[in-house]
Coordinates of C-alpha atoms and ligand atoms in Angstrom, one line a residue:
X1 CA 16.3 -19.2 -9.5
X2 CA 18.6 -16.8 -10.6
X3 CA 21.8 -16.1 -11.8
X4 CA 21.3 -11.6 -11.5
X5 CA 24.1 -11.8 -8.7
X6 CA 23.1 -7.4 -7.2
X7 CA 20.7 -10.5 -5.7
X8 CA 23.0 -12.3 -5.3
X9 CA 25.2 -11.3 -3.6
X10 CA 22.9 -9.0 -1.5
X11 CA 21.0 -12.3 -0.3
X12 CA 24.0 -13.5 0.9
X13 CA 24.7 -10.3 2.4
X14 CA 21.2 -11.3 4.5
X15 CA 22.1 -14.6 5.2
X16 CA 25.3 -14.2 6.6
X17 CA 23.8 -11.1 8.1
X18 CA 20.4 -13.3 10.0
X19 CA 21.7 -16.3 9.9
X20 CA 18.9 -18.5 9.1
X21 CA 18.8 -22.7 9.6
X22 CA 18.0 -23.4 5.6
X23 CA 16.7 -21.0 2.9
X24 CA 13.9 -21.0 0.5
X25 CA 13.3 -20.0 -2.3
X26 CA 9.8 -18.1 -3.4
X27 CA 8.9 -19.7 -6.9
X28 CA 5.4 -19.0 -7.1
X29 CA 4.0 -22.3 -6.8
X30 CA 1.1 -23.4 -5.2
X31 CA 2.3 -27.0 -4.4
X32 CA 4.5 -24.8 -2.1
X33 CA 2.6 -22.5 -1.2
X34 CA 0.5 -25.5 0.3
X35 CA 3.4 -27.0 2.4
X36 CA 3.5 -23.9 3.9
X37 CA 0.3 -23.3 4.9
X38 CA 0.3 -26.8 6.3
X39 CA 2.9 -25.0 8.2
X40 CA 2.2 -22.2 8.9
X41 CA -1.3 -24.0 10.5
X42 CA 1.7 -26.5 12.4
X43 CA 3.2 -23.8 14.3
X44 CA 0.2 -22.2 14.7
X45 CA 0.8 -19.2 12.8
X46 CA -2.5 -19.0 10.7
X47 CA -5.3 -21.2 12.1
X48 CA -6.9 -23.4 8.8
X49 CA -11.2 -22.1 8.9
X50 CA -14.2 -24.4 7.7
X51 CA -13.5 -25.4 4.0
X52 CA -17.3 -25.2 3.4
X53 CA -17.6 -21.8 3.6
X54 CA -14.4 -20.1 3.0
X55 CA -12.5 -22.4 1.0
X56 CA -9.0 -22.0 1.0
X57 CA -9.0 -19.1 3.9
X58 CA -7.0 -18.9 7.0
X59 CA -6.9 -16.7 9.5
X60 CA -4.1 -14.7 11.9
X61 CA -3.7 -13.4 14.8
X62 CA -0.4 -10.4 15.6
X63 CA 1.2 -10.2 19.1
X64 CA -1.4 -7.5 20.8
X65 CA 1.5 -5.0 20.4
X66 CA 1.2 -5.2 16.9
X67 CA -1.5 -3.7 15.3
X68 CA -1.1 -1.2 12.8
X69 CA 1.4 1.0 10.9
X70 CA 3.5 3.0 13.4
X71 CA 4.3 6.5 12.4
X72 CA 6.3 6.8 15.8
X73 CA 8.7 3.8 14.3
X74 CA 9.1 5.0 10.0
X75 CA 11.5 6.4 9.0
X76 CA 13.6 8.1 5.5
X77 CA 16.7 7.1 5.9
X78 CA 17.9 9.9 3.0
X79 CA 21.7 11.2 3.2
X80 CA 20.6 14.2 4.3
X81 CA 18.3 14.7 7.0
X82 CA 16.3 18.0 4.3
X83 CA 15.5 15.2 1.6
X84 CA 13.7 13.2 4.3
X85 CA 11.6 17.0 5.4
X86 CA 9.6 18.5 8.3
X87 CA 6.8 15.7 8.1
X88 CA 9.7 12.5 8.2
X89 CA 10.5 11.2 10.5
X90 CA 14.8 10.6 10.3
X91 CA 17.5 8.7 10.8
X92 CA 21.6 8.2 9.4
X93 CA 21.7 6.4 6.7
X94 CA 25.2 4.4 8.3
X95 CA 24.3 4.4 11.8
X96 CA 20.7 3.7 10.6
X97 CA 21.9 0.4 8.7
X98 CA 24.1 -0.4 11.7
X99 CA 21.6 0.0 14.4
X100 CA 19.3 -2.1 12.9
X101 CA 22.2 -5.2 11.4
X102 CA 22.2 -5.5 15.4
X103 CA 19.4 -6.3 15.9
X104 CA 18.2 -8.8 12.9
X105 CA 22.0 -9.7 13.7
X106 CA 21.2 -13.8 14.5
X107 CA 17.3 -13.7 14.0
X108 CA 17.3 -15.6 12.1
X109 CA 18.8 -19.0 14.5
X110 CA 17.0 -21.5 13.3
X111 CA 14.0 -20.9 11.2
X112 CA 13.9 -20.1 7.4
X113 CA 14.4 -17.4 5.8
X114 CA 11.7 -17.1 3.1
X115 CA 12.5 -15.2 -0.3
X116 CA 10.2 -13.3 -1.9
X117 CA 10.3 -12.1 -5.4
X118 CA 8.5 -10.6 -6.6
X119 CA 6.7 -7.5 -8.6
X120 CA 4.8 -4.5 -8.3
X121 CA 2.7 -4.2 -11.3
X122 CA 1.4 -6.3 -13.9
X123 CA 5.1 -8.2 -14.3
X124 CA 5.2 -6.9 -18.4
X125 CA 4.0 -3.8 -17.8
X126 CA 6.4 -0.9 -18.3
X127 CA 4.6 0.9 -14.9
X128 CA 6.6 -2.7 -12.8
X129 CA 9.2 -3.0 -9.9
X130 CA 10.3 -6.0 -8.7
X131 CA 11.8 -6.1 -5.5
X132 CA 12.1 -8.9 -2.8
X133 CA 11.4 -9.3 0.3
X134 CA 13.2 -11.4 3.0
X135 CA 11.6 -12.8 5.8
X136 CA 11.1 -15.2 8.3
X137 CA 7.2 -15.3 8.2
X138 CA 5.2 -18.1 6.0
X139 CA 2.5 -15.0 7.5
X140 CA 4.1 -12.5 5.3
X141 CA 4.7 -14.9 3.0
X142 CA 2.2 -15.8 2.1
X143 CA 0.0 -12.4 2.2
X144 CA 2.5 -11.3 -0.4
X145 CA 1.7 -14.2 -2.0
X146 CA -2.2 -12.4 -2.1
X147 CA -0.7 -8.9 -2.8
X148 CA 1.9 -9.2 -4.8
X149 CA 3.1 -11.3 -8.1
X150 CA 5.2 -13.3 -6.8
X151 CA 7.7 -16.0 -7.7
X152 CA 9.9 -18.1 -11.0
X153 CA 8.6 -15.3 -13.9
X154 CA 9.3 -12.4 -11.5
X155 CA 12.6 -13.6 -12.8
X156 CA 12.9 -14.1 -15.8
X157 CA 11.6 -11.1 -16.3
X158 CA 13.5 -9.6 -14.6
X159 CA 16.5 -10.9 -16.4
X160 CA 20.1 -11.4 -14.9
X161 CA 21.8 -8.2 -14.8
X162 CA 20.0 -5.4 -13.9
X163 CA 20.1 -4.6 -10.8
X164 CA 17.3 -1.4 -10.2
X165 CA 14.6 -4.0 -8.1
X166 CA 13.9 -2.2 -4.4
X167 CA 15.8 -4.9 -1.1
X168 CA 13.7 -5.1 1.8
X169 CA 15.0 -7.4 4.6
X170 CA 12.0 -8.1 7.4
X171 CA 12.8 -10.2 11.0
X172 CA 9.9 -10.1 13.4
X173 CA 12.9 -10.0 16.5
X174 CA 11.1 -10.9 19.4
X175 CA 7.5 -8.3 18.2
X176 CA 9.4 -6.4 20.6
X177 CA 8.1 -2.7 20.4
X178 CA 10.9 -0.3 21.7
X179 CA 13.5 -2.0 18.9
X180 CA 10.4 -1.6 16.5
X181 CA 11.8 0.3 13.6
X182 CA 10.2 0.9 9.9
X183 CA 12.8 2.3 8.0
X184 CA 13.6 3.4 4.7
X185 CA 16.7 4.3 2.5
X186 CA 15.7 6.0 -1.0
X187 CA 19.1 7.0 -2.3
X188 CA 20.0 2.8 -1.5
X189 CA 16.3 1.0 -3.0
X190 CA 16.4 -0.7 0.7
X191 CA 14.3 -1.3 3.0
X192 CA 14.1 -2.5 6.7
X193 CA 11.5 -3.4 8.6
X194 CA 13.1 -4.8 12.4
X195 CA 10.2 -6.6 15.8
X196 CA 7.1 -6.5 13.5
X197 CA 4.5 -8.4 12.2
X198 CA 1.5 -6.2 10.8
X199 CA 0.9 -6.2 7.3
X200 CA 2.1 -2.7 6.6
X201 CA 4.6 -2.0 8.3
X202 CA 5.9 -6.4 7.4
X203 CA 4.9 -7.0 3.1
X204 CA 7.2 -4.7 1.8
X205 CA 6.1 -4.3 -0.9
X206 CA 2.9 -2.2 0.5
X207 CA 3.5 0.9 1.9
X208 CA 7.3 1.1 1.7
X209 CA 8.2 0.4 -1.5
X210 CA 4.8 1.2 -3.7
X211 CA 4.6 5.1 -2.4
X212 CA 7.8 5.8 -0.1
X213 CA 10.7 4.2 -2.1
X214 CA 8.3 4.9 -5.3
X215 CA 6.9 8.6 -4.4
X216 CA 11.3 8.6 -4.8
X217 CA 11.4 6.9 -7.4
X218 CA 8.3 9.3 -9.7
X219 CA 9.8 12.0 -8.6
X220 CA 13.0 11.8 -9.9
X221 CA 11.6 10.0 -13.0
X222 CA 9.1 11.7 -13.4
X223 CA 5.7 9.9 -13.0
X224 CA 3.5 9.5 -9.4
X225 CA 3.2 6.9 -6.9
X226 CA 0.6 8.2 -4.8
X227 CA -2.2 6.4 -1.3
X228 CA -5.0 6.0 -4.3
X229 CA -7.9 4.3 -5.8
X230 CA -9.4 3.6 -9.4
X231 CA -12.1 2.9 -9.8
X232 CA -14.1 2.7 -13.7
X233 CA -17.7 4.8 -14.4
X234 CA -19.6 3.1 -16.8
X235 CA -22.2 5.6 -18.0
X236 CA -25.6 3.3 -20.2
X237 CA -23.3 4.6 -23.7
X238 CA -20.6 1.8 -22.4
X239 CA -18.7 4.6 -22.6
X240 CA -15.6 4.6 -19.1
X241 CA -14.4 7.5 -17.6
X242 CA -11.4 6.1 -15.1
X243 CA -10.7 8.5 -11.3
X244 CA -7.6 7.9 -8.9
X245 CA -9.2 8.9 -5.5
X246 CA -6.9 10.2 -2.7
X247 CA -8.6 9.4 1.5
X248 CA -6.2 9.3 3.9
X249 CA -6.3 5.1 5.6
X250 CA -9.6 3.8 6.8
X251 CA -11.4 7.3 5.3
X252 CA -12.9 5.3 2.5
X253 CA -10.9 3.8 -0.7
X254 CA -11.6 -0.2 -0.4
X255 CA -15.5 0.8 -0.5
X256 CA -15.0 4.0 -3.5
X257 CA -14.2 1.7 -5.5
X258 CA -16.4 -1.4 -5.1
X259 CA -19.1 0.6 -5.5
X260 CA -22.5 -0.8 -6.1
X261 CA -24.7 1.7 -7.8
X262 CA -27.6 2.8 -6.8
X263 CA -30.6 1.2 -7.8
X264 CA -31.8 3.7 -10.4
X265 CA -28.7 5.1 -11.5
X266 CA -27.6 0.5 -12.1
X267 CA -31.5 0.1 -13.8
X268 CA -30.2 2.7 -16.7
X269 CA -28.0 1.0 -17.2
X270 CA -24.1 2.0 -15.0
X271 CA -21.4 0.7 -13.7
X272 CA -18.0 0.7 -11.5
X273 CA -15.5 -1.5 -11.9
X274 CA -12.2 -1.6 -9.5
X275 CA -8.7 -1.0 -10.4
X276 CA -7.2 -0.8 -7.3
X277 CA -7.7 0.2 -4.1
X278 CA -5.1 1.8 -2.1
X279 CA -2.0 2.8 -4.9
X280 CA -2.4 4.3 -8.0
X281 CA 1.4 4.8 -9.9
X282 CA 0.9 7.2 -12.9
X283 CA 2.4 8.4 -15.8
X284 CA 2.0 9.7 -18.4
X285 CA 1.1 7.9 -22.0
X286 CA 1.1 8.0 -25.3
X287 CA -1.2 10.2 -26.0
X288 CA -0.4 12.5 -23.5
X289 CA -2.8 12.1 -20.8
X290 CA -2.6 10.1 -17.1
X291 CA -2.7 6.7 -16.5
X292 CA -2.4 4.7 -14.4
X293 CA -1.6 1.3 -12.9
X294 CA -2.4 -0.9 -10.1
X295 CA 1.3 -1.8 -8.1
X296 CA -1.3 -4.4 -6.0
X297 CA -2.4 -8.0 -6.7
X298 CA -4.6 -7.5 -3.7
X299 CA -7.0 -6.4 -1.5
X300 CA -5.5 -6.0 2.3
X301 CA -8.6 -3.9 3.5
X302 CA -10.2 -2.8 6.8
X303 CA -12.5 -5.7 7.7
X304 CA -15.0 -3.6 10.6
X305 CA -17.9 -1.8 8.6
X306 CA -17.9 -4.5 5.5
X307 CA -21.1 -6.1 5.6
X308 CA -23.6 -7.0 2.9
X309 CA -25.0 -3.2 2.1
X310 CA -21.5 -1.5 2.7
X311 CA -19.9 -2.9 1.0
X312 CA -20.8 -5.9 -0.4
X313 CA -17.9 -6.3 -3.8
X314 CA -15.4 -6.6 -0.5
X315 CA -17.5 -9.0 1.2
X316 CA -18.1 -11.7 -2.1
X317 CA -13.3 -10.6 -2.5
X318 CA -13.5 -12.0 0.9
X319 CA -15.4 -15.7 0.1
X320 CA -12.5 -17.2 -0.7
X321 CA -8.0 -17.7 -1.3
X322 CA -8.5 -14.7 2.1
X323 CA -6.3 -13.9 4.6
X324 CA -8.2 -12.8 8.1
X325 CA -6.1 -10.5 11.5
X326 CA -7.3 -9.4 14.8
X327 CA -11.0 -10.8 13.6
X328 CA -12.8 -13.1 15.7
X329 CA -13.3 -16.5 15.3
X330 CA -16.4 -18.0 15.3
X331 CA -16.2 -21.2 17.3
X332 CA -19.3 -23.1 16.0
X333 CA -18.8 -22.6 12.4
X334 CA -15.4 -22.3 12.4
X335 CA -16.0 -18.6 10.6
X336 CA -15.3 -14.9 11.0
X337 CA -17.1 -12.3 11.8
X338 CA -16.7 -8.6 12.5
X339 CA -18.2 -5.6 14.0
X340 CA -20.4 -4.0 11.3
X341 CA -21.2 -7.9 9.7
X342 CA -23.5 -8.5 10.2
X343 CA -26.9 -8.4 13.9
X344 CA -25.7 -12.4 14.6
X345 CA -22.2 -12.1 16.6
X346 CA -20.8 -15.4 17.7
X347 CA -21.3 -15.9 21.5
X348 CA -19.1 -19.2 21.2
X349 CA -15.8 -16.9 20.0
X350 CA -13.5 -16.4 20.5
X351 CA -11.6 -11.9 19.1
X352 CA -8.8 -10.8 18.2
X353 CA -6.5 -11.1 21.4
X354 CA -6.8 -14.8 21.5
X355 CA -9.6 -15.1 24.8
X356 CA -12.7 -17.1 24.2
X357 CA -15.8 -13.9 23.3
X358 CA -19.4 -13.5 23.4
X359 CA -20.6 -11.3 21.0
X360 CA -24.3 -11.0 23.2
X361 CA -22.5 -10.0 26.1
X362 CA -19.4 -8.8 25.8
X363 CA -18.9 -5.7 26.6
X364 CA -15.3 -5.1 24.2
X365 CA -14.8 -5.1 20.7
X366 CA -14.2 -8.9 19.9
X367 CA -12.7 -8.2 15.8
X368 CA -8.9 -4.9 16.5
X369 CA -11.3 -1.1 14.8
X370 CA -8.0 -2.1 12.3
X371 CA -9.2 -6.0 11.6
X372 CA -8.4 -6.6 8.5
X373 CA -8.6 -9.6 5.7
X374 CA -6.0 -9.6 2.6
X375 CA -8.3 -10.9 -0.8
X376 CA -7.2 -11.9 -3.8
X377 CA -8.0 -8.4 -6.7
X378 CA -9.5 -11.8 -8.6
X379 CA -12.0 -12.3 -6.2
X380 CA -13.5 -9.1 -7.0
X381 CA -16.9 -9.6 -9.2
X382 CA -15.8 -5.8 -10.3
X383 CA -12.8 -6.3 -10.7
X384 CA -12.1 -3.8 -14.3
X385 CA -11.4 -6.0 -17.4
X386 CA -8.2 -3.3 -17.5
X387 CA -6.8 -4.7 -14.0
X388 CA -3.6 -6.4 -15.1
X389 CA -3.1 -3.8 -18.5
X390 CA 1.0 -3.1 -19.0
X391 CA -0.7 0.2 -20.2
X392 CA -3.2 1.1 -17.4
X393 CA -6.0 3.1 -17.9
X394 CA -6.5 6.8 -18.7
X395 CA -7.4 9.3 -15.1
X396 CA -10.2 11.9 -16.1
X397 CA -10.8 13.4 -12.3
X398 CA -8.4 13.0 -8.9
X399 CA -10.5 13.5 -6.3
X400 CA -9.4 14.1 -2.9
X401 CA -10.5 13.7 0.4
X402 CA -11.1 13.2 4.7
X403 CA -13.2 13.1 7.2
X404 CA -13.7 15.9 8.0
X405 CA -17.2 16.8 10.6
X406 CA -17.5 19.7 9.0
X407 CA -16.1 23.2 7.0
X408 CA -15.9 21.2 4.0
X409 CA -18.7 20.7 1.9
X410 CA -19.7 17.6 0.3
X411 CA -17.6 18.2 -3.3
X412 CA -15.8 21.4 -4.5
X413 CA -13.7 21.4 -7.9
X414 CA -10.3 23.2 -8.4
X415 CA -10.1 25.8 -11.2
X416 CA -7.2 23.9 -12.6
X417 CA -4.4 21.8 -11.7
X418 CA -2.5 23.6 -9.5
X419 CA -5.4 25.2 -7.4
X420 CA -6.2 21.6 -7.5
X421 CA -2.4 21.3 -5.8
X422 CA -3.1 23.2 -3.2
X423 CA -6.6 22.1 -2.1
X424 CA -4.6 18.2 -1.6
X425 CA -1.8 20.2 0.1
X426 CA -4.6 21.6 2.9
X427 CA -6.5 18.1 3.1
X428 CA -6.9 17.2 7.0
X429 CA -9.1 14.4 7.9
X430 CA -10.0 12.9 11.7
X431 CA -6.6 10.4 12.0
X432 CA -8.4 6.4 12.1
X433 CA -7.0 3.2 13.8
X434 CA -4.9 2.3 11.0
X435 CA -1.6 4.2 12.9
X436 CA -1.2 3.3 15.5
X437 CA -2.6 6.6 18.2
X438 CA -5.1 8.8 19.5
X439 CA -8.4 8.3 16.9
X440 CA -10.7 11.2 15.3
X441 CA -7.9 13.8 15.3
X442 CA -7.6 17.1 13.1
X443 CA -4.3 16.5 11.6
X444 CA -2.9 17.8 8.3
X445 CA -2.2 15.4 5.8
X446 CA -2.0 16.0 2.2
X447 CA -2.6 14.0 -0.3
X448 CA -3.4 11.1 2.4
X449 CA 0.1 10.4 2.0
X450 CA 1.8 12.6 4.5
X451 CA 2.7 9.1 6.4
X452 CA 4.6 8.0 3.3
X453 CA 6.4 10.2 0.7
X454 CA 9.6 9.1 0.6
X455 CA 10.5 13.1 0.3
X456 CA 10.4 16.0 1.7
X457 CA 6.8 17.1 1.1
X458 CA 7.8 20.7 -0.2
X459 CA 9.8 19.0 -3.1
X460 CA 6.3 17.0 -3.6
X461 CA 4.3 19.9 -3.6
X462 CA 6.6 20.8 -6.7
X463 CA 6.8 16.9 -8.1
X464 CA 2.9 17.4 -7.9
X465 CA 3.2 21.6 -10.0
X466 CA 5.9 19.7 -12.3
X467 CA 3.2 17.3 -14.0
X468 CA 0.5 19.6 -14.1
X469 CA 3.6 21.6 -16.7
X470 CA 4.3 17.7 -18.3
X471 CA 0.6 16.9 -18.7
X472 CA -0.7 20.6 -19.4
X473 CA -3.9 20.7 -21.2
X474 CA -4.0 17.1 -21.1
X475 CA -4.6 17.0 -17.1
X476 CA -6.9 15.3 -15.1
X477 CA -9.9 17.4 -13.4
X478 CA -9.3 17.9 -9.5
X479 CA -11.9 17.7 -7.1
X480 CA -12.0 17.6 -2.8
X481 CA -15.0 15.1 -0.8
X482 CA -15.7 14.5 2.3
X483 CA -18.7 12.2 2.1
X484 CA -18.2 13.0 6.3
X485 CA -19.7 16.0 7.3
X486 CA -21.5 15.7 10.5
X487 CA -25.2 17.5 11.5
X488 CA -24.8 18.7 15.2
X489 CA -26.0 15.7 16.3
X490 CA -23.1 14.1 15.5
X491 CA -24.7 12.2 12.7
X492 CA -23.5 11.6 9.1
X493 CA -25.8 14.2 6.2
X494 CA -24.9 12.3 3.5
X495 CA -25.3 8.3 3.5
X496 CA -22.1 7.3 1.4
X497 CA -21.8 4.4 0.0
X498 CA -23.3 3.2 -3.7
X499 CA -24.7 7.0 -3.1
X500 CA -21.2 8.5 -3.5
X501 CA -22.0 7.5 -6.9
X502 CA -23.8 10.5 -7.2
X503 CA -21.7 12.7 -6.8
X504 CA -18.7 10.8 -8.8
X505 CA -22.2 11.3 -11.7
X506 CA -21.5 14.8 -11.7
X507 CA -17.5 14.3 -11.4
X508 CA -17.8 13.2 -15.1
X509 CA -20.8 15.5 -15.7
X510 CA -17.9 18.7 -14.7
X511 CA -14.5 17.4 -16.6
X512 CA -17.2 16.6 -19.7
X513 CA -18.1 20.7 -19.3
X514 CA -22.1 19.3 -19.2
X515 CA -22.7 20.9 -15.9
X516 CA -23.1 23.9 -14.9
X517 CA -21.0 25.1 -11.0
X518 CA -21.5 28.2 -9.0
X519 CA -18.0 29.5 -8.0
X520 CA -17.7 29.7 -4.2
X521 CA -14.0 31.7 -2.5
X522 CA -12.9 27.6 -2.7
X523 CA -13.1 26.0 -5.6
X524 CA -16.5 24.9 -8.0
X525 CA -20.0 24.0 -6.1
X526 CA -22.4 22.3 -7.7
X527 CA -26.6 24.4 -7.5
X528 CA -27.8 21.6 -5.9
X529 CA -30.7 21.1 -9.4
X530 CA -27.6 19.9 -10.4
X531 CA -26.9 16.6 -8.4
X532 CA -29.1 13.5 -9.0
X533 CA -31.0 13.2 -5.9
X534 CA -33.9 10.6 -7.3
X535 CA -34.5 7.3 -4.9
X536 CA -32.9 9.0 -2.3
X537 CA -34.3 9.9 1.0
X538 CA -33.0 12.6 2.1
X539 CA -34.0 16.3 2.8
X540 CA -33.1 19.7 0.9
X541 CA -31.8 21.7 4.2
X542 CA -29.1 18.0 4.9
X543 CA -28.3 19.3 1.2
X544 CA -27.5 22.7 1.3
X545 CA -26.0 22.3 4.6
X546 CA -23.6 19.4 2.9
X547 CA -22.4 22.0 -0.1
X548 CA -22.4 24.6 3.0
X549 CA -19.0 26.7 2.1
X550 CA -18.7 29.6 5.9
X551 CA -16.2 31.6 5.2
X552 CA -15.5 32.3 8.5
X553 CA -14.9 28.8 9.5
X554 CA -12.2 28.7 6.0
X555 CA -11.5 32.0 7.3
X556 CA -10.4 29.5 10.6
X557 CA -8.8 27.0 8.7
X558 CA -6.7 29.7 7.1
X559 CA -5.0 29.6 10.3
X560 CA -3.7 25.8 11.0
X561 CA -3.0 26.2 6.8
X562 CA -0.8 29.0 7.7
X563 CA 0.8 27.7 10.7
X564 CA 1.1 23.8 8.5
X565 CA 2.8 25.4 4.9
X566 CA 6.2 27.3 7.8
X567 CA 7.1 24.0 8.7
X568 CA 8.8 23.8 4.6
X569 CA 10.6 27.0 4.4
X570 CA 11.7 27.2 2.0
X571 CA 10.7 24.6 0.0
X572 CA 7.1 24.3 -0.3
X573 CA 7.1 26.6 -3.6
X574 CA 6.2 29.6 -4.5
X575 CA 2.7 29.2 -6.2
X576 CA 1.2 27.5 -2.8
X577 CA 2.1 30.6 -1.3
X578 CA 0.6 32.2 -3.9
X579 CA -2.7 29.6 -3.3
X580 CA -3.0 30.4 0.0
X581 CA -3.0 34.4 -0.5
X582 CA -5.7 34.4 -2.5
X583 CA -7.8 32.2 -1.1
X584 CA -7.0 34.2 2.0
X585 CA -8.3 37.8 -1.0
X586 CA -11.4 35.3 -1.8
X587 CA -12.4 34.6 2.0
X588 CA -12.8 37.9 3.5
Ligands
GTP601 P1 -7.0 1.6 4.3 O1 -7.0 1.0 3.5 O2 -6.4 2.1 5.2 O3 -6.3 3.5 3.0 O4 -8.1 2.5 3.5 P2 -10.1 2.7 3.2 O5 -10.2 4.0 2.8 O6 -9.4 1.6 2.1 O7 -10.6 2.7 4.2 P3 -12.5 1.9 3.8 O8 -13.2 1.9 3.0 O9 -11.7 0.4 4.1 O10 -12.7 2.6 4.7 C1 -13.0 2.0 6.3 C2 -14.6 3.2 6.7 O11 -14.5 4.3 6.2 C3 -15.0 2.5 7.0 O12 -15.3 1.6 8.3 C4 -16.6 2.2 6.1 O13 -17.5 1.6 7.2 C5 -16.1 3.7 6.6 N1 -16.5 4.6 5.6 C6 -16.5 3.9 4.3 N2 -17.2 4.6 2.8 C7 -17.8 5.3 3.7 C8 -19.0 6.4 3.2 O14 -18.8 7.0 1.9 N3 -19.4 7.1 4.4 C9 -19.6 7.0 5.4 N4 -20.0 7.7 6.8 N5 -18.6 5.4 6.2 C10 -17.6 5.3 5.0
SPV602 C1 -3.6 2.2 5.0 O1 -2.6 2.0 6.5 O2 -3.5 3.2 4.2 C2 -3.6 0.8 4.5 C3 -3.1 -0.3 5.3 O3 -3.9 0.6 3.5 S1 -1.8 -0.4 5.4 O4 -1.3 -1.5 4.4 O5 -1.5 -1.2 7.3 O6 -1.0 0.2 5.1
MN603 MN1 -3.7 3.0 2.7

């Protein structure tokens, strides 16, 4: 399929290492993918679902010990430890290659080695980058075929002499937790993942390439790879404003990206378009603005909680050509179910662990909290007409956000770019089931990139500051949101989901200079009367609570920030120290 010697040589080396019975290059044809689906069903890796109700849909169950990203087993293997920084796990590259090769050696015996050429980003886009993933898992091949642009076309466009591509080796081995490693070698454009079969650990184009390796490339090449959704809001005049938003894993990116406007907005003619739900690659365009491309071609979304009311666009996206992972199988009609889908759990089901499950009497959840769907982007009713545009879309606002029970208000705006970078750098959020470990503990997660930044986070902050200098007055405005603030009883104060458009509306008005704001110690907040709450059943007191900035609480926050910042030592940009000092001063 290619004459590119750098690719052929590397694939040859991998073949010698893992010793498969045969090698199959994935050309991207429907015939080839269909034959792989059939094989995966025969092998028991996939279950074919009801093709009348869910055409082209399959489900898969991972091993019980392999249901989420493993941050403790994820490494940035830069030559110098210092370059990985204090927030990443590091191992020496030479020793790590040796260890990983020992684990992977001979592990494809009796199996087929699949070679997947893929493009992150529309194939002809200047933003796009190419990778090759070698895997022994058909599940990985079929997921990559949804999540990225794959096959012959990618190689043809890439050419025979180019060496700027990312090497990715995935070996399932024994799915042994103890020997599970997700390792990145940013200086070698290389990723090696062993002993896992879970999405974020093995779909190497996604977090491994499009964030960890790409963030490193972006620093060197002066662009940005971010854990951000991209959406467009069309107003009644037909003007579309594009926004990106960085929220940590399972904190609402997919939901916001596919938002359906509340009735009042719909009637006026507002529309929301989805460009991406997880990752944005952004660079300066010819007009000086920041332009964003979604490097992915599908959605690897959280299933639980997805329903007709919370996210109808996501639900519509998973009706065909979708792979479900770790959900409940309904044996009565061979469809799928998860907590929060509807109030009719199957009586005759199989849970994510593969055991029979009766949704009425069961005490345990049927679907894993991090069960996911892999759906083609083109299925999404709200998909933007710019989705595959090689240039991407121009960004007016960048939003940071996380899950915070208190302290952080519903929305506020930074004073300027560098203050916005500061706000991103002090982000904190309660952990979720997207990664293994304790759920619900607040941790610092700068720009929602803590698990995904492929180099020293202090240098990453400096890169953000530098991008602001490059963009100058064309830089997007920066905001922070919190949909998750709670009252004393633990109820969410803000309805969220579709109603989040009310906040985007204020954000856009701010970008256009159409609305005033109240200056507080932490930044600009909306005046209550400037939020459109028409048709919303919310008490004035709740809104006041949502918009409260309690200086005492924030002073408490300062301590945690200082502690976090200390980790970065000399690498913490002076600008961030200045920002912290002036916040402290404004608060007291
Ligand atoms: P990753 O794919 O892990 O990066 O996550 P994501 O950021 O795309 O998260 P997603 O949109 O899938 O949301 C995950 C969870 O947040 C689901 O349980 C949602 O129901 C919940 N959620 C999303 N938006 C809102 C909101 O506006 N309010 C509330 N209360 N919950 C929300
Ligand atoms: C996340 O955890 O942020 C995800 C899912 O988007 S995964 O692909 O597993 O990383
Ligand atoms: Mn994500």
